[in-house]
Short mmCIF file of C-alpha atoms and ligand atoms in Angstrom, two decimals:
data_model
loop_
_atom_site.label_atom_id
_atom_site.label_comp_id
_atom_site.label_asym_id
_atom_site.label_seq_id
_atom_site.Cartn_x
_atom_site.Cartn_y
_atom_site.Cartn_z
CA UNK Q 1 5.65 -68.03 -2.73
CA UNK Q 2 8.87 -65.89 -1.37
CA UNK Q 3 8.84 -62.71 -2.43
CA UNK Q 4 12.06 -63.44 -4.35
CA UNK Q 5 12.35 -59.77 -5.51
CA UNK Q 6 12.88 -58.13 -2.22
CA UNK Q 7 16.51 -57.31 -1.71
CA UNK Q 8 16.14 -57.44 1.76
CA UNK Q 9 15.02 -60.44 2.36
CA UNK Q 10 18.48 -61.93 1.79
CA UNK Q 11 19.89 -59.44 3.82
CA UNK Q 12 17.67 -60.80 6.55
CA UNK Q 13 18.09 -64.02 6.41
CA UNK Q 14 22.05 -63.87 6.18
CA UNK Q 15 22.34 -61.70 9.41
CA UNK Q 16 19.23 -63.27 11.91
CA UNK Q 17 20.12 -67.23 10.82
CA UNK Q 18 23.72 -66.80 10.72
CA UNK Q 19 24.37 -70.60 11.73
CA UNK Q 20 22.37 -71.35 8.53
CA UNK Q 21 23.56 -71.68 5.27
CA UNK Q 22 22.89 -68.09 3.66
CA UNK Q 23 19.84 -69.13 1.15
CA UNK Q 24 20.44 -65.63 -1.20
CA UNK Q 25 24.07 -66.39 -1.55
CA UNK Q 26 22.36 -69.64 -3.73
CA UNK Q 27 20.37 -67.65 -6.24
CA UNK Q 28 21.08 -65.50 -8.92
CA UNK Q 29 23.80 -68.51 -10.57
CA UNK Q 30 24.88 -68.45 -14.05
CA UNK Q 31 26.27 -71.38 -15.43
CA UNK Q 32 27.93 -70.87 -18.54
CA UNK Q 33 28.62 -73.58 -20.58
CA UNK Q 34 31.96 -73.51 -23.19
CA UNK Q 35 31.83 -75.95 -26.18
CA UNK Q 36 35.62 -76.83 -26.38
CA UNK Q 37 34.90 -77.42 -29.91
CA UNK Q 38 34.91 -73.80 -30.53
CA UNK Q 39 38.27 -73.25 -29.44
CA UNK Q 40 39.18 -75.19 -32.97
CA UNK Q 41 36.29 -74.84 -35.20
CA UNK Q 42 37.65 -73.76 -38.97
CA UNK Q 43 36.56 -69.97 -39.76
CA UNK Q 44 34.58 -67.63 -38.31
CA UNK Q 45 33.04 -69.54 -35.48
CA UNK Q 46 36.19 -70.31 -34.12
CA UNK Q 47 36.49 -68.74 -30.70
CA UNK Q 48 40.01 -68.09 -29.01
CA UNK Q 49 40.59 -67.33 -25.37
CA UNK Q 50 40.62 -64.08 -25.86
CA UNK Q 51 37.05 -63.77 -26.96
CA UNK Q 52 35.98 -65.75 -24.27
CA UNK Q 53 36.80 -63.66 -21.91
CA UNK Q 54 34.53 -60.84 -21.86
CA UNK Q 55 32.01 -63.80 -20.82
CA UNK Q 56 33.68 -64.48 -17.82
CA UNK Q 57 32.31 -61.68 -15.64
CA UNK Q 58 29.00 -62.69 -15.60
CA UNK Q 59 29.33 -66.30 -15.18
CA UNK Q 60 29.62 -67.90 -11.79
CA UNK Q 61 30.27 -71.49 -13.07
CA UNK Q 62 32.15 -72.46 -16.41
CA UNK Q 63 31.62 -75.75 -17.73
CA UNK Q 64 33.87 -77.23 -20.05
CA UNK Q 65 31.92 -79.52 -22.36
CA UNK Q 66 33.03 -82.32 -22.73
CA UNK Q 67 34.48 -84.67 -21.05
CA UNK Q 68 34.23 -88.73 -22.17
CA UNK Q 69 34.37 -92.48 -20.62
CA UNK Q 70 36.90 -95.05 -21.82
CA UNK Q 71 34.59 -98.30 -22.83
CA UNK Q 72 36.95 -100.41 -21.45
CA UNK Q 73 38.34 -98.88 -18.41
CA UNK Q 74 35.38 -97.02 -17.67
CA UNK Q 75 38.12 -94.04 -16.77
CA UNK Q 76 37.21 -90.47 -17.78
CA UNK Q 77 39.24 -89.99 -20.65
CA UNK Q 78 39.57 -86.53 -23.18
CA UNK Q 79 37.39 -86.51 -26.22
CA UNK Q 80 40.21 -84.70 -28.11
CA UNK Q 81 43.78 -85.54 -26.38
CA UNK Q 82 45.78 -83.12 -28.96
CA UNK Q 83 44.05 -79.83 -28.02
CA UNK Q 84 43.82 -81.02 -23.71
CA UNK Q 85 46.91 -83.03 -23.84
CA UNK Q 86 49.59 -81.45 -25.22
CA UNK Q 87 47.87 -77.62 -26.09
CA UNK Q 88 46.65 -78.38 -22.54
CA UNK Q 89 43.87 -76.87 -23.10
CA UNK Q 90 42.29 -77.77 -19.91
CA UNK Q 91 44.76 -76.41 -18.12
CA UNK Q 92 44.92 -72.97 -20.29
CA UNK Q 93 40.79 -72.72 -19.11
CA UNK Q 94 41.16 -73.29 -15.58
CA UNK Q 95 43.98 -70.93 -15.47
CA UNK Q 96 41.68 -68.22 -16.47
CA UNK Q 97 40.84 -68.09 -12.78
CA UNK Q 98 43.59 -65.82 -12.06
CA UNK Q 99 41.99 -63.32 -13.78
CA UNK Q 100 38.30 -64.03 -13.02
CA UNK Q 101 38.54 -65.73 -9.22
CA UNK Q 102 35.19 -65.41 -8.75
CA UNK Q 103 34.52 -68.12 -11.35
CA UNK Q 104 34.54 -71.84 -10.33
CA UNK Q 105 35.36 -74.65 -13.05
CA UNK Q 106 33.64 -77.66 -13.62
CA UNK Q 107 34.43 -80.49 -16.13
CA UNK Q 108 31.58 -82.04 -17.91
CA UNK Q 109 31.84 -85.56 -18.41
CA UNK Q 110 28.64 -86.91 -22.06
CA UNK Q 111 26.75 -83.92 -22.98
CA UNK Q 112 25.73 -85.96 -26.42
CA UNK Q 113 29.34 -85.69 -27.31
CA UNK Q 114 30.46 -89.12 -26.29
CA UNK Q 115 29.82 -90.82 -29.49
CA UNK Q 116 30.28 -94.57 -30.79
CA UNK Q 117 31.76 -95.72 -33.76
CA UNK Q 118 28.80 -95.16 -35.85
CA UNK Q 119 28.81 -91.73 -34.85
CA UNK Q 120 25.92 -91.18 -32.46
CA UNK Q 121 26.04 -90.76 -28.82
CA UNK Q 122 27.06 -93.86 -26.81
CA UNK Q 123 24.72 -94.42 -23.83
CA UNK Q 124 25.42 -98.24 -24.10
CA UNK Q 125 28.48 -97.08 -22.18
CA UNK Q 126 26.97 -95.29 -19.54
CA UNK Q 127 24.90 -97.74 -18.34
CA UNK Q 128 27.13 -100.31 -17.86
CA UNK Q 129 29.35 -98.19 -15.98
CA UNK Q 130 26.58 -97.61 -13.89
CA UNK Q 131 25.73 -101.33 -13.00
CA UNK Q 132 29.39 -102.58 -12.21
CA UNK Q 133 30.95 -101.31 -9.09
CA UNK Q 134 34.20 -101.95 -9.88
CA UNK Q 135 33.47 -99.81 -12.96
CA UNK Q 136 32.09 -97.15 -10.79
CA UNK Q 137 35.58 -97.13 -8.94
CA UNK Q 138 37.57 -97.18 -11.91
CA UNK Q 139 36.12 -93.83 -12.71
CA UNK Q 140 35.46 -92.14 -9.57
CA UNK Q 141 39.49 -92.58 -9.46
CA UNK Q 142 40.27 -91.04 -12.83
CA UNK Q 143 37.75 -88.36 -12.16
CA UNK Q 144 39.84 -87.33 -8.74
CA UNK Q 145 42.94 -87.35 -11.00
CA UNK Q 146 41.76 -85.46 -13.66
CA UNK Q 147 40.39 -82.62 -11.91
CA UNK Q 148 43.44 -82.59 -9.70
CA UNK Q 149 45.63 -82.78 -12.99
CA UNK Q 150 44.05 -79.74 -14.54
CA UNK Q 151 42.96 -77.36 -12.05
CA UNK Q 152 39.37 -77.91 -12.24
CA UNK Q 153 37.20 -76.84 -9.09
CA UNK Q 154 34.21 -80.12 -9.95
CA UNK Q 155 32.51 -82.20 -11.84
CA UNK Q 156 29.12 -81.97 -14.02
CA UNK Q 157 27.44 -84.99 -15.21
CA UNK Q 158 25.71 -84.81 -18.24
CA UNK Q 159 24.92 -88.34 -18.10
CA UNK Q 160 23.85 -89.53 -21.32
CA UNK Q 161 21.23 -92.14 -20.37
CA UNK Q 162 18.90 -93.25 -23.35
CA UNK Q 163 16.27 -90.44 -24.76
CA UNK Q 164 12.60 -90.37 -25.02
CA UNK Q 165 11.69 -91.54 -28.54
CA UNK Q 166 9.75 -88.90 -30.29
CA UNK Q 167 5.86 -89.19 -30.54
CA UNK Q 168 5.09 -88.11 -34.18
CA UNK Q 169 2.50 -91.02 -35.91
CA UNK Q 170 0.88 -90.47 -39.10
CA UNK Q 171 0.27 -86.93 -40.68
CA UNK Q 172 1.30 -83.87 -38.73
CA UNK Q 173 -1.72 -83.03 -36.75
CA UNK Q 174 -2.35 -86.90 -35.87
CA UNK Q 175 -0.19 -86.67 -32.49
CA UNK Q 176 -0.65 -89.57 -29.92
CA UNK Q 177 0.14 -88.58 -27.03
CA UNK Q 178 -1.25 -90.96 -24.63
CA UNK Q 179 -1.28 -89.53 -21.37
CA UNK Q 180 1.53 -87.85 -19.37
CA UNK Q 181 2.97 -91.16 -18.04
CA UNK Q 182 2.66 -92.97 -21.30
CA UNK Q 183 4.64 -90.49 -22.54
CA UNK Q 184 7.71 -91.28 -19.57
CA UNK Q 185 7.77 -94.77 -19.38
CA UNK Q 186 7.66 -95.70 -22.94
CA UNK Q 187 9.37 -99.05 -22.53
CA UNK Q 188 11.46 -99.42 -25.46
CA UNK Q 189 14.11 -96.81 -23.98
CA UNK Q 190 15.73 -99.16 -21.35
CA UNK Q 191 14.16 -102.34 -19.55
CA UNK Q 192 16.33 -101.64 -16.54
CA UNK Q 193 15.50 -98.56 -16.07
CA UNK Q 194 14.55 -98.86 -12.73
CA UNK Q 195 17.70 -100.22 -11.83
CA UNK Q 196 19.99 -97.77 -13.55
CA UNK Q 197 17.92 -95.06 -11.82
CA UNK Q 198 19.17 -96.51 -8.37
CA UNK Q 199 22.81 -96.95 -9.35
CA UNK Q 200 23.03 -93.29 -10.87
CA UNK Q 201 21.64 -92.37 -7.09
CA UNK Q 202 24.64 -94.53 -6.50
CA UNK Q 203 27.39 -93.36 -8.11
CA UNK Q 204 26.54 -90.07 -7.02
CA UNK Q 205 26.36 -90.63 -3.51
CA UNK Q 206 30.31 -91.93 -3.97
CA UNK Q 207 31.47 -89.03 -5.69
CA UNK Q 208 30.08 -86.81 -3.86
CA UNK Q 209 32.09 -88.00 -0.89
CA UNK Q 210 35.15 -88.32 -2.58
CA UNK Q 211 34.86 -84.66 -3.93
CA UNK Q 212 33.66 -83.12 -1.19
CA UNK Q 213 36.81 -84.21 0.78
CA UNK Q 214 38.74 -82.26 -1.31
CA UNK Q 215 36.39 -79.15 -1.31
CA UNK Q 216 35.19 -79.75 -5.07
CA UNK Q 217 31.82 -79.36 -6.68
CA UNK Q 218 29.43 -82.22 -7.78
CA UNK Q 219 26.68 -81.10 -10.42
CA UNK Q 220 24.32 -82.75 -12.86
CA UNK Q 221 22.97 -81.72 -16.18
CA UNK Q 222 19.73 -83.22 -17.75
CA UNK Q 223 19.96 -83.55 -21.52
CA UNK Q 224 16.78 -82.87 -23.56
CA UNK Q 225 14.44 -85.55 -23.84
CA UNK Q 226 15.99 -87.47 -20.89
CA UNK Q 227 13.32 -88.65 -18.89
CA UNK Q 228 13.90 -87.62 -15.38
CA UNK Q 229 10.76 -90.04 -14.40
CA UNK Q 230 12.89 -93.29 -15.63
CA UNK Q 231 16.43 -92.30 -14.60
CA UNK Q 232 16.44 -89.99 -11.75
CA UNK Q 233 15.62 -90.17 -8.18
CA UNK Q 234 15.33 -86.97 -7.76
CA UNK Q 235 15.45 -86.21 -3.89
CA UNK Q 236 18.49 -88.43 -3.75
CA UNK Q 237 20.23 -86.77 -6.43
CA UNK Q 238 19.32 -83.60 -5.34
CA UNK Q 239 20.72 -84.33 -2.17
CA UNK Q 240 24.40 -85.12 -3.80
CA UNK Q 241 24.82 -82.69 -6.26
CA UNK Q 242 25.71 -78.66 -5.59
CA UNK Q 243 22.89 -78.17 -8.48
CA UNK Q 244 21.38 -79.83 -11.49
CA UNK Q 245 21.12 -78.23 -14.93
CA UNK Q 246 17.72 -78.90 -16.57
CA UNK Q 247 17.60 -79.83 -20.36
CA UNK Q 248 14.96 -77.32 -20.97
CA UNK Q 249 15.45 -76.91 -24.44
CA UNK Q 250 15.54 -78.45 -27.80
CA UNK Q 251 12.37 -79.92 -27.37
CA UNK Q 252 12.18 -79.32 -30.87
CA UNK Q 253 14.72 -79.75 -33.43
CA UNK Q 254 14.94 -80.67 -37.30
CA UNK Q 255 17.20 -83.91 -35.96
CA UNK Q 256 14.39 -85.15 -33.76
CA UNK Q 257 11.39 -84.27 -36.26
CA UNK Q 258 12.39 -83.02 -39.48
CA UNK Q 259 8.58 -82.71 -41.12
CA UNK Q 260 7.50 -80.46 -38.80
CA UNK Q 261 8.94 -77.07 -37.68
CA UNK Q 262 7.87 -75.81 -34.09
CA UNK Q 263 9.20 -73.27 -31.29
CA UNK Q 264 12.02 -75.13 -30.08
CA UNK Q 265 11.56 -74.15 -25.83
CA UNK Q 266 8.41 -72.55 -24.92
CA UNK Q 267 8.23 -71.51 -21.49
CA UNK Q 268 4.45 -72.44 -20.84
CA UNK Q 269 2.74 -75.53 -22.52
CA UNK Q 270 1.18 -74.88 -25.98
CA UNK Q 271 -2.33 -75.86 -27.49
CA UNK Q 272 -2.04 -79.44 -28.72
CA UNK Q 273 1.72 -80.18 -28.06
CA UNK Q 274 3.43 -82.90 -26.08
CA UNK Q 275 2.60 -81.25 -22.84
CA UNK Q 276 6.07 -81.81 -21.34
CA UNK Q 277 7.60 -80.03 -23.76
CA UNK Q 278 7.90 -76.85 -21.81
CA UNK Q 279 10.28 -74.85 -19.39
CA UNK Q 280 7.71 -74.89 -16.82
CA UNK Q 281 6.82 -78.32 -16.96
CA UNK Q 282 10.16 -79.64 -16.74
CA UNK Q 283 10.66 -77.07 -13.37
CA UNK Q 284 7.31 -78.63 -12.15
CA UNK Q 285 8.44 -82.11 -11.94
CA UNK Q 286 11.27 -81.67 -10.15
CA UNK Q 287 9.55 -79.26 -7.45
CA UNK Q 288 6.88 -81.82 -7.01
CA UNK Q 289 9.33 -84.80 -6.43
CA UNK Q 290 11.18 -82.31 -3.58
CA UNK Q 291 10.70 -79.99 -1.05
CA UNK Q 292 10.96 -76.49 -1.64
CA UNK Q 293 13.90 -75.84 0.19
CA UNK Q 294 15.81 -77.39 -2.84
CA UNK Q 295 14.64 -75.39 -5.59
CA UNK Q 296 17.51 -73.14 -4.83
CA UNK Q 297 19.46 -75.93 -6.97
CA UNK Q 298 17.69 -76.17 -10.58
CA UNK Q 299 18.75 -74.18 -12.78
CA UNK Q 300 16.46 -73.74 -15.92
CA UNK Q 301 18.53 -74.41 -19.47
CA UNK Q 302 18.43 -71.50 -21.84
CA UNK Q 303 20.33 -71.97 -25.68
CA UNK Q 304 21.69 -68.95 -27.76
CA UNK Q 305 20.77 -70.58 -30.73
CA UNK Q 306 17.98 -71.32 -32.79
CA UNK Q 307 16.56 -74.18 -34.69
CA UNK Q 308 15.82 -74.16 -38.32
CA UNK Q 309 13.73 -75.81 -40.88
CA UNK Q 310 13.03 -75.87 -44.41
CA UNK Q 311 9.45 -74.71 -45.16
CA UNK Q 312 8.61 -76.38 -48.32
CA UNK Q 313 5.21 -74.92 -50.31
CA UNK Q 314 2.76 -77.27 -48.36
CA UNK Q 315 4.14 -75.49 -45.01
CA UNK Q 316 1.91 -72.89 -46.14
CA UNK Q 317 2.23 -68.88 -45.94
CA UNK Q 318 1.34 -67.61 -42.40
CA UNK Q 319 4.41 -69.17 -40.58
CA UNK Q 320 2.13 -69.85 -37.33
CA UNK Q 321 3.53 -72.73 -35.88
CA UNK Q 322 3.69 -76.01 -35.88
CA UNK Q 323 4.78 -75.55 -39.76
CA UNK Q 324 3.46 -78.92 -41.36
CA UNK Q 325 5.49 -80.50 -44.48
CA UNK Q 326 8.81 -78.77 -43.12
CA UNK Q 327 11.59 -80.52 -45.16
CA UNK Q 328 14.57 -81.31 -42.20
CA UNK Q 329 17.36 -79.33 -41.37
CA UNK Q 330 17.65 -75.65 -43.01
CA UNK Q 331 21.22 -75.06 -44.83
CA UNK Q 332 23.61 -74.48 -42.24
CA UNK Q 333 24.85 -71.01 -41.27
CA UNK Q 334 28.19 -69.06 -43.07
CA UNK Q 335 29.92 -69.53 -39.43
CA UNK Q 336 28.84 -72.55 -37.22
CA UNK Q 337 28.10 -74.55 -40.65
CA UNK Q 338 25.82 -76.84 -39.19
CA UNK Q 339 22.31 -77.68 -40.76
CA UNK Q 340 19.29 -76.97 -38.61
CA UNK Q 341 21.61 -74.61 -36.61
CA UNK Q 342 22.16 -70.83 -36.53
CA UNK Q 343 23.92 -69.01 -33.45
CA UNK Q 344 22.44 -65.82 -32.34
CA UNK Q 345 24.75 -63.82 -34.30
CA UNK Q 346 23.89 -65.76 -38.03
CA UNK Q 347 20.23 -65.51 -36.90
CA UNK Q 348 20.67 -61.53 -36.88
CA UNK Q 349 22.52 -61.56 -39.64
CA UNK Q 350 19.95 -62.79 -41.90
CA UNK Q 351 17.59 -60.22 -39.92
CA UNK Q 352 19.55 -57.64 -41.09
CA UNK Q 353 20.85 -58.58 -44.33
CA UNK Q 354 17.78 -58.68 -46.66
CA UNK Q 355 17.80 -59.50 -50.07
CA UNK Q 356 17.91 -55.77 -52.01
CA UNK Q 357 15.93 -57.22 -54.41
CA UNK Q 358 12.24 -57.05 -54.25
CA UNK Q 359 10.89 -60.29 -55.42
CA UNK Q 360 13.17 -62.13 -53.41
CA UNK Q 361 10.70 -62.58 -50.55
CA UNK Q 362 12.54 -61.42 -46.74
CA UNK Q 363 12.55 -63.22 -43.85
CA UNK Q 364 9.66 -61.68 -41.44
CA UNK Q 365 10.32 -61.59 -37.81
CA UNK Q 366 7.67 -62.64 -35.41
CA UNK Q 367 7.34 -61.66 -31.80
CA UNK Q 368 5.52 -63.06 -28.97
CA UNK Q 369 3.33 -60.52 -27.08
CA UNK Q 370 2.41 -63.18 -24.40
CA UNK Q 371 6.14 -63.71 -23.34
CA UNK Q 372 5.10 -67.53 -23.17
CA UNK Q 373 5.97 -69.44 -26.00
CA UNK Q 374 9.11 -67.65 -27.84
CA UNK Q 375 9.76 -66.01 -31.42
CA UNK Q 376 10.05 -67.19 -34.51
CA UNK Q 377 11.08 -66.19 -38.00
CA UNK Q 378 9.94 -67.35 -41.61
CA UNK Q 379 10.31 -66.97 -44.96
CA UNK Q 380 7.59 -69.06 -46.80
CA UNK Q 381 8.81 -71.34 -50.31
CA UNK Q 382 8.15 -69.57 -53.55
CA UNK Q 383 6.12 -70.74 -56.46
CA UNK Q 384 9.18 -73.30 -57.14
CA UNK Q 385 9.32 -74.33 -53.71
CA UNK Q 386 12.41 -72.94 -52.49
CA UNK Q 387 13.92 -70.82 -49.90
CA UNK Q 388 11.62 -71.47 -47.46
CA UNK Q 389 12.96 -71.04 -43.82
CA UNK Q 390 11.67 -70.97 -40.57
CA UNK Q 391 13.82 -70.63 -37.43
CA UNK Q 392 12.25 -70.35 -34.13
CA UNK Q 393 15.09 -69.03 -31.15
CA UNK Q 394 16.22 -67.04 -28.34
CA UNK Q 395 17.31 -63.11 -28.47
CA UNK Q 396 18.70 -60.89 -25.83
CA UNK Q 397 14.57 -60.46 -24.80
CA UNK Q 398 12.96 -63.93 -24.26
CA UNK Q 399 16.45 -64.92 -22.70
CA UNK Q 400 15.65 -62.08 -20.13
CA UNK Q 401 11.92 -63.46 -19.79
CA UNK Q 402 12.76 -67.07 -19.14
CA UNK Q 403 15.60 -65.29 -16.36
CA UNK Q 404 12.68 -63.86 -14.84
CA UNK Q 405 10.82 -66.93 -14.37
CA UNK Q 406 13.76 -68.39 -12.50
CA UNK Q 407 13.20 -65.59 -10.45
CA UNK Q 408 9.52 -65.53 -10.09
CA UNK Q 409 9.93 -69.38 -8.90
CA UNK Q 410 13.14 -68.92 -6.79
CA UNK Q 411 14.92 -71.36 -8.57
CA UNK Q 412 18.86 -71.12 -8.35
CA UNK Q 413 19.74 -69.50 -11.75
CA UNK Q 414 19.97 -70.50 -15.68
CA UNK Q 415 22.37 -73.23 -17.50
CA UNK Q 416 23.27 -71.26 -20.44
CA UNK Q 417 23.86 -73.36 -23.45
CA UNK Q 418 26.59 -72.26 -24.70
CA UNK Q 419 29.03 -68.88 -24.54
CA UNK Q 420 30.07 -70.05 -28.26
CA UNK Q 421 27.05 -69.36 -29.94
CA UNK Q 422 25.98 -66.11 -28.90
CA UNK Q 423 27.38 -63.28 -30.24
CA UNK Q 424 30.71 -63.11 -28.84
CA UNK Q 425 32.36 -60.84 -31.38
CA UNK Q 426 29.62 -58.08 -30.80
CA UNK Q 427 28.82 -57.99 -34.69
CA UNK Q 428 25.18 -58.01 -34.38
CA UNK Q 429 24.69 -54.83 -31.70
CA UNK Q 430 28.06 -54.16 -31.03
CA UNK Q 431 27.80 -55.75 -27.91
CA UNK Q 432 29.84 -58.76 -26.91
CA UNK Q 433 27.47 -61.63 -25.40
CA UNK Q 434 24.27 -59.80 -25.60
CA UNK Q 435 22.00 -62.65 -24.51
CA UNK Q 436 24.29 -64.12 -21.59
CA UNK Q 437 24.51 -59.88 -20.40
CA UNK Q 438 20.58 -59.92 -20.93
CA UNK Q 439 20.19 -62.90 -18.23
CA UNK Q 440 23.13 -62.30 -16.02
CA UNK Q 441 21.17 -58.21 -16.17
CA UNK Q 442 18.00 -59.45 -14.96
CA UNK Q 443 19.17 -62.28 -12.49
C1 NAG I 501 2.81 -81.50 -9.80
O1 NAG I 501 1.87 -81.78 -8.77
C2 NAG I 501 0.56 -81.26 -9.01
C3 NAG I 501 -0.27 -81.49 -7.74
O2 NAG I 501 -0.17 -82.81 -7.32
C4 NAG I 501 -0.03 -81.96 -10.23
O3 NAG I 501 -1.30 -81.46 -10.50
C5 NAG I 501 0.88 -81.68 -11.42
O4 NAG I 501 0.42 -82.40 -12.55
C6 NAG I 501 2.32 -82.10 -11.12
N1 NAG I 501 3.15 -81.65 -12.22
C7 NAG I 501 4.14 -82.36 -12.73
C8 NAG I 501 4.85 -81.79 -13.88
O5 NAG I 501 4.51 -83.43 -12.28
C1 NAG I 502 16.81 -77.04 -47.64
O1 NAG I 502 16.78 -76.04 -48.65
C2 NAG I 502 18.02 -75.76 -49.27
C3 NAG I 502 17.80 -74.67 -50.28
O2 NAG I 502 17.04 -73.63 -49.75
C4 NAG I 502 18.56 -77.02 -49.92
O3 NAG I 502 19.85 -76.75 -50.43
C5 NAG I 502 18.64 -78.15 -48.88
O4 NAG I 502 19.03 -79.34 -49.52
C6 NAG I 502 17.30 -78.35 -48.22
N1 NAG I 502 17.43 -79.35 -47.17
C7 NAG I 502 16.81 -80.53 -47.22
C8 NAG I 502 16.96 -81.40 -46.03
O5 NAG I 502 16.15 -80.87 -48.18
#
């Protein structure tokens, strides 16, 4: 490998192969993600402009999640026309490149938040786009006049193609999971998936030319449990896009298996788990479908927030994951108020606000020594069952470890997922953005 840690090997290469591209310039990215829902949340997790600027220094890419498709017109449309229409909202976010020029602005078109009438997220949608080239036009032209309307410097696919089912048969320990492959090409997902794997390829390959006329950015961004084995071709798309965000992490959540709690995004495979479900598995499979040279444009997806289950009293006591009997989605946190979910800041919280009283048992933080698999905390049920928690996430430190990998590998940077739920009022440390300083710090 490189020796990615030498300063001056960038130096070197910039002034001896001037006439080629400058490979450290392409390294070191952060790409910050920006949840437009937080802009009008209700409470405490609503975040303003204002508060989202202190974020902007570090980041060399903001995404603003998310963009939708029109099911009949296949157009790009907003997925909330008040606040992007007439607050303009878009608009008010690009135009925070007068004070941060450094920053480049993409618009992210699915990201899970596309969703159908029932209330889930539409992928029926995506494919057909896909397999229509008329539809495939209809877009590509919307997408030029959207980013043209509002200011925006690209566009980020996160495509929502059709997700892995998960593997969980009969009693908690009872995993099958067949072998790697079996895992991928589990046929139930989508019949044609060869096909839409081609026309993605596709679709890129137009875009790309149309945006790169006009000087703009093409990226993609893999959603957990997307199989990159059935849906991309990944020298092709590697060869359209600027980068691609990987959806490395979430592989565990109380939505996806409620009865049993695990560390959401471990960096190495663990004993006896699904053994894709890892950071560096995930990074694996798309160095071994390209040649090195690209690996300058994967960027490894790290969340500010943590997962969180009920532990019910046949979890047991020791909190050593995977918890068995977990019972779905904790209660959601004071501030994002969604079950299952606490942002760094509510995770710290109930770090630091124990229960005075004695018998009300606290919640126990526990670290990981090995820097491989992540940290957890728990609070096991009492005698009557209740107020058992266990939240496994990401703090200023394991953010800064799973930086250092991208390092170690000489990937191109981290996806961070998203500026919203860190701490971005500084009320756990006083700092503002602790984790998203912690990665940009060791980058
Ligand atoms: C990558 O390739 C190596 C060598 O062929 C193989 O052993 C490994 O399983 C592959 N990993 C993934 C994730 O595809
Ligand atoms: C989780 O536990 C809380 C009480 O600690 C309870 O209110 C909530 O209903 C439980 N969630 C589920 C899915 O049972």
């Amino acid at each position: 490998m490189s020796a990615p840690n030498n300063p001056y090997k960038g130096l070197l290469l910039c002034s001896f192969l001037a006439i080629l591209q400058c490979i450290s310039a392409e390294v070191g990215k952060l790409v910050c993600f920006y949840d437009a829902k937080s802009f009008v949340r209700e409470g405490p997790a609503q975040m303003s402009l204002a508060e989202l600027e202190p974020a902007l220094q570090f980041c060399n890419f903001l995404v603003y999640g998310y963009a939708g498709i029109d099911a009949e017109t296949y157009k790009i449309k907003s997925l909330d026309p008040s606040l992007t229409h007439d607050h303009q909202h878009y608009r008010h976010i690009t135009a925070l490149r007068q004070k941060f020029p450094h920053v480049r602005f993409l618009l992210s078109v699915g990201g899970d938040r596309d969703l159908d009438s029932e209330g889930v997220a539409d992928t029926g949608k995506y494919l057909r786009l896909l397999e229509q080239p008329e539809h495939r036009r209809s877009f590509q032209a919307s997408v030029i006049a959207e980013l043209k309307n509002n200011g925006f410097d690209g566009l980020d696919l996160a495509w929502q193609f059709p997700k892995n089912k998960p593997k969980v048969q009969q009693g908690v320990f009872k995993r099958v999971w067949g072998s790697v492959r079996g895992w991928f090409s589990s046929p139930s997902v989508d019949e044609k998936a060869e096909e839409h794997r081609e026309q993605f390829a596709t679709l890129l390959g137009e875009l790309q030319s149309d945006l790169r006329r006009s000087g703009q950015l093409l990226t993609v961004t893999m959603l957990p449990h997307v199989s990159a084995e059935l849906f991309i071709d990944v020298p092709k798309v590697l060869g359209h896009v600027d980068f691609v965000n990987l959806g490395t992490y979430d592989f565990q959540s109380p939505e996806r298996d409620p009865k049993v709690a695990d560390l959401p995004a471990p960096l190495y495979a663990m004993y006896d788990r699904d053994p894709s479900h890892n950071v560096q598995y995930q990074v694996q499979y798309w160095m071994n479908q390209t040649s090195e040279i690209s690996a300058h444009k994967l960027h490894v997806g790290v969340a500010s927030y943590g997962r969180a289950w009920n532990m019910t009293r046949n979890s047991g006591i020791t909190g050593y994951p995977p918890i068995p009997a977990a019972n779905g989605a904790a209660p959601a946190g004071r501030q994002t108020v969604t079950p299952g979910l606490l942002s760094w800041p509510e995770t710290c919280d109930l770090l630091q606000q124990q229960p005075q009283d004695r018998e009300v048992p606290h919640l126990r933080k526990v670290g990981d020594p090995t820097k491989r698999f992540g940290i957890y905390a728990y609070r096991a049920a009492d005698d009557q069952g209740e107020n058992g928690l266990w939240v496994g996430y990401e703090d200023p430190t394991t953010a800064a470890i799973k930086a250092g990998f991208v390092q170690a590998q000489g990937l191109g940077g981290v996806a961070f997922h998203d500026l919203s739920l860190d701490d971005f009022r500084g009320q756990c440390a006083g700092e503002k953005f602790p984790i998203l300083r912690s990665i940009k710090y060791k980058l």
